[in-house]
Coordinates of C-alpha atoms in Angstrom, one line a residue:
X528 CA 99.4 80.5 80.6
X529 CA 100.5 83.0 83.4
X530 CA 103.8 81.6 82.7
X531 CA 103.4 83.0 79.5
X532 CA 103.3 86.5 80.9
X533 CA 105.2 86.9 83.6
X534 CA 107.0 89.0 81.9
X535 CA 104.6 91.9 80.6
X536 CA 102.5 91.6 83.6
X537 CA 102.7 94.1 86.0
X538 CA 103.2 96.6 82.7
X539 CA 100.0 95.4 81.4
X540 CA 98.3 96.0 84.8
X541 CA 99.5 99.2 85.5
X542 CA 98.3 100.2 81.7
X543 CA 95.1 98.1 81.9
X544 CA 94.1 100.2 85.5
X545 CA 95.1 103.1 84.2
X546 CA 97.1 103.0 87.2
X547 CA 94.3 102.3 89.7
X548 CA 95.6 98.5 90.2
X549 CA 98.2 100.0 93.0
X550 CA 95.6 102.4 94.6
X551 CA 93.2 98.9 94.9
X552 CA 96.2 96.7 96.2
X553 CA 97.4 99.5 98.8
X554 CA 94.1 99.6 99.9
X555 CA 93.5 95.7 100.4
X556 CA 96.9 96.0 102.7
X557 CA 95.3 98.8 104.6
X558 CA 92.5 96.3 105.4
X559 CA 94.5 93.2 106.5
X560 CA 96.2 95.2 109.3
X561 CA 93.6 96.9 110.4
X562 CA 92.5 96.9 114.1
X563 CA 92.4 93.5 115.6
X564 CA 94.2 91.0 113.6
X565 CA 95.7 88.2 115.8
X566 CA 99.5 87.8 116.5
X567 CA 101.3 85.3 113.3
X568 CA 102.2 85.3 109.5
X569 CA 100.5 85.9 107.4
X570 CA 99.5 84.1 103.3
X571 CA 99.3 86.3 100.0
X572 CA 97.5 83.5 97.9
X573 CA 98.1 83.8 94.2
X574 CA 100.6 86.1 95.0
X575 CA 101.7 86.2 91.4
X576 CA 104.8 89.0 91.1
X577 CA 104.6 89.6 94.8
X578 CA 103.1 93.1 94.3
X579 CA 100.8 92.3 97.1
X580 CA 103.6 90.9 99.5
X581 CA 105.2 93.3 99.0
X582 CA 103.0 96.1 100.3
X583 CA 102.3 94.1 103.1
X584 CA 105.6 93.8 104.1
X585 CA 106.4 97.4 103.9
X586 CA 104.1 97.9 106.7
X587 CA 104.3 94.9 109.2
X588 CA 107.4 92.4 110.2
X589 CA 105.3 89.7 110.1
X590 CA 106.4 86.8 108.3
X591 CA 104.9 86.5 104.4
X592 CA 103.7 82.8 102.8
X593 CA 104.3 84.8 99.1
X594 CA 102.0 81.5 97.6
X595 CA 101.8 81.1 93.9
X596 CA 101.2 78.1 90.9
X597 CA 102.6 79.5 88.7
X598 CA 106.4 79.2 89.0
X599 CA 108.1 82.2 86.5
X600 CA 105.7 84.7 88.1
X601 CA 107.5 84.5 91.5
X602 CA 110.2 84.6 89.5
X603 CA 109.6 88.0 88.1
X604 CA 108.6 89.2 91.9
X605 CA 111.6 87.5 93.1
X606 CA 114.1 90.5 91.3
X607 CA 111.8 93.2 93.2
X608 CA 112.0 91.9 96.5
X609 CA 115.1 95.0 98.4
X610 CA 117.7 93.0 101.4
X611 CA 115.3 94.2 103.9
X612 CA 111.5 92.6 102.1
X613 CA 113.5 90.0 101.3
X614 CA 113.9 89.0 105.0
X615 CA 109.7 89.0 105.7
X616 CA 108.2 87.6 102.1
X617 CA 108.8 83.7 101.4
X618 CA 107.6 82.5 98.2
X619 CA 106.6 79.2 97.2
X620 CA 105.6 77.1 94.9
X621 CA 101.7 76.5 96.5
X622 CA 98.4 74.8 95.4
X623 CA 95.3 76.6 96.7
X624 CA 93.0 74.3 97.2
X625 CA 96.0 72.0 99.6
X626 CA 98.1 75.2 101.3
X627 CA 101.1 73.3 103.2
X628 CA 100.2 75.3 106.5
X629 CA 98.7 73.4 109.1
X630 CA 95.4 74.0 111.0
X631 CA 95.2 78.1 112.1
X632 CA 98.7 78.5 111.0
X633 CA 98.1 82.2 109.5
X634 CA 96.6 85.3 111.4
X635 CA 95.1 86.5 107.6
X636 CA 95.2 86.2 104.0
X637 CA 94.8 87.9 100.9
X638 CA 94.1 86.9 97.1
X639 CA 94.1 89.5 94.9
X640 CA 92.5 88.7 91.7
X641 CA 93.2 85.4 91.9
X642 CA 89.8 83.6 93.1
X643 CA 88.4 83.2 90.0
X644 CA 91.4 80.9 88.9
X645 CA 91.5 78.6 91.6
X646 CA 88.4 76.1 92.0
X647 CA 85.8 75.0 92.8
X648 CA 85.9 78.2 94.4
X649 CA 83.8 76.8 97.7
X650 CA 86.8 75.0 98.0
X651 CA 89.6 77.5 97.9
X652 CA 87.7 79.5 100.9
X653 CA 87.0 76.3 102.9
X654 CA 90.8 76.3 102.6
X655 CA 91.3 79.3 103.1
X656 CA 89.1 79.0 106.5
X657 CA 90.9 75.5 107.5
X658 CA 94.5 78.1 107.8
X659 CA 93.7 81.4 109.5
X660 CA 93.3 81.2 112.8
X661 CA 90.1 82.3 115.0
X662 CA 89.8 86.5 114.9
X663 CA 92.3 86.2 111.4
X664 CA 91.3 88.2 108.6
X665 CA 90.3 87.2 105.1
X666 CA 90.3 89.9 102.5
X667 CA 89.7 89.7 98.8
X668 CA 89.7 91.7 96.0
X669 CA 88.4 91.2 92.9
X670 CA 87.2 92.2 90.2
X671 CA 83.2 92.7 90.0
X672 CA 81.0 90.6 87.6
X673 CA 81.0 91.6 84.1
X674 CA 77.6 90.7 83.9
X675 CA 75.9 94.1 84.6
X676 CA 76.5 97.0 82.8
X677 CA 79.2 99.1 84.3
X678 CA 78.7 102.9 82.5
X679 CA 76.1 102.1 79.8
X680 CA 77.7 99.1 78.9
X681 CA 81.2 100.8 78.2
X682 CA 82.9 97.8 79.9
X683 CA 81.9 95.3 78.8
X684 CA 83.0 96.8 75.7
X685 CA 86.0 97.1 76.5
X686 CA 86.4 93.5 78.3
X687 CA 85.6 92.2 74.5
X688 CA 87.6 94.5 72.4
X689 CA 89.8 96.1 74.3
X690 CA 91.6 94.5 76.5
X691 CA 92.7 91.2 74.9
X692 CA 94.0 93.7 71.6
X693 CA 96.0 95.6 74.8
X694 CA 97.3 92.1 76.0
X695 CA 98.4 91.0 72.2
X696 CA 100.0 93.9 71.8
X697 CA 102.1 94.5 75.3
X698 CA 102.8 90.5 75.8
X699 CA 102.4 89.0 72.3
X700 CA 99.1 87.1 74.0
X701 CA 95.5 87.4 72.4
X702 CA 94.3 84.2 74.7
X703 CA 95.7 85.4 77.7
X704 CA 93.6 88.2 78.2
X705 CA 90.4 86.5 76.3
X706 CA 90.9 84.4 79.4
X707 CA 91.0 86.8 81.4
X708 CA 87.9 89.5 80.5
X709 CA 85.7 85.3 79.9
X710 CA 86.1 84.7 83.8
X711 CA 85.5 88.5 85.0
X712 CA 82.5 88.2 83.0
X713 CA 81.5 84.8 84.7
X714 CA 82.2 85.6 88.1
X715 CA 79.3 86.2 90.7
X716 CA 78.0 89.3 91.7
X717 CA 79.3 90.7 95.0
X718 CA 76.3 89.7 97.4
X719 CA 76.9 86.1 95.9
X720 CA 80.9 86.1 96.7
X721 CA 79.9 87.8 99.8
X722 CA 77.9 84.7 100.8
X723 CA 79.9 81.9 100.0
X724 CA 83.1 83.8 102.0
X725 CA 79.8 83.7 105.4
X726 CA 79.0 79.8 103.9
X727 CA 83.0 79.3 104.5
X728 CA 83.3 80.1 108.2
X729 CA 83.9 84.0 108.5
X730 CA 81.9 86.6 109.8
X731 CA 81.6 90.4 109.2
X732 CA 81.6 90.2 106.0
X733 CA 81.6 93.2 104.3
X734 CA 82.5 95.0 100.7
X735 CA 82.7 98.2 98.8
X736 CA 83.1 98.5 95.6
X737 CA 86.2 100.3 93.9
X738 CA 86.4 102.0 90.4
X739 CA 82.5 102.5 90.1
X740 CA 82.2 98.5 90.7
X741 CA 84.4 97.4 88.3
X742 CA 86.7 95.9 91.2
X743 CA 85.8 95.0 94.9
X744 CA 87.0 94.8 98.3
X745 CA 85.5 91.8 100.4
X746 CA 87.0 91.2 104.4
X747 CA 85.6 88.2 106.9
X748 CA 86.7 87.0 109.9
X749 CA 87.2 83.5 110.0
X750 CA 84.4 82.5 113.7
X751 CA 86.1 81.6 116.6

């Protein structure tokens, strides 16, 4: 399904978020690279077309493993790499439930709009806890739950009606964007996700709302 929409994925992200997806990803990268991050490489899980990986590469010289299970998305992302960030962004086909990394192999991890798609969610959080070294950082960018009424119910109406229609118009694939709307509606709220991250072995777990609660940025530190 993701392979079918890879050609229009970036354009649709910008359209459907009114360009805010760029701001959200920049905030995520700043949270990852904040003070106290240990030395070592990083992993961008569910890297897709490499937007987050490229943003990280602009701010650090660390190696960045851009991991995704969908080859067409990674291939699309390769066309966006500059000669400079091609040296540090390392795309790889990988399953988020069984990452090709040693225990404590990376200093930090990001996953943007991808944790909804890797199930069971506790298993992927446990796998991220395995590969992040003590004191390292996990940052999760994800839509808030669609169960909550936002903006007087306008957001839920947008998910049901507008999002699939725009997806069909731009990508020719309304099924993928009906899936997106359904996974947003089913997703747990921010408190529940924070509890799951804590249970997986992270401390100092925090979150903040963006765009009025449409999106939440969670962060935690791997326990020593």
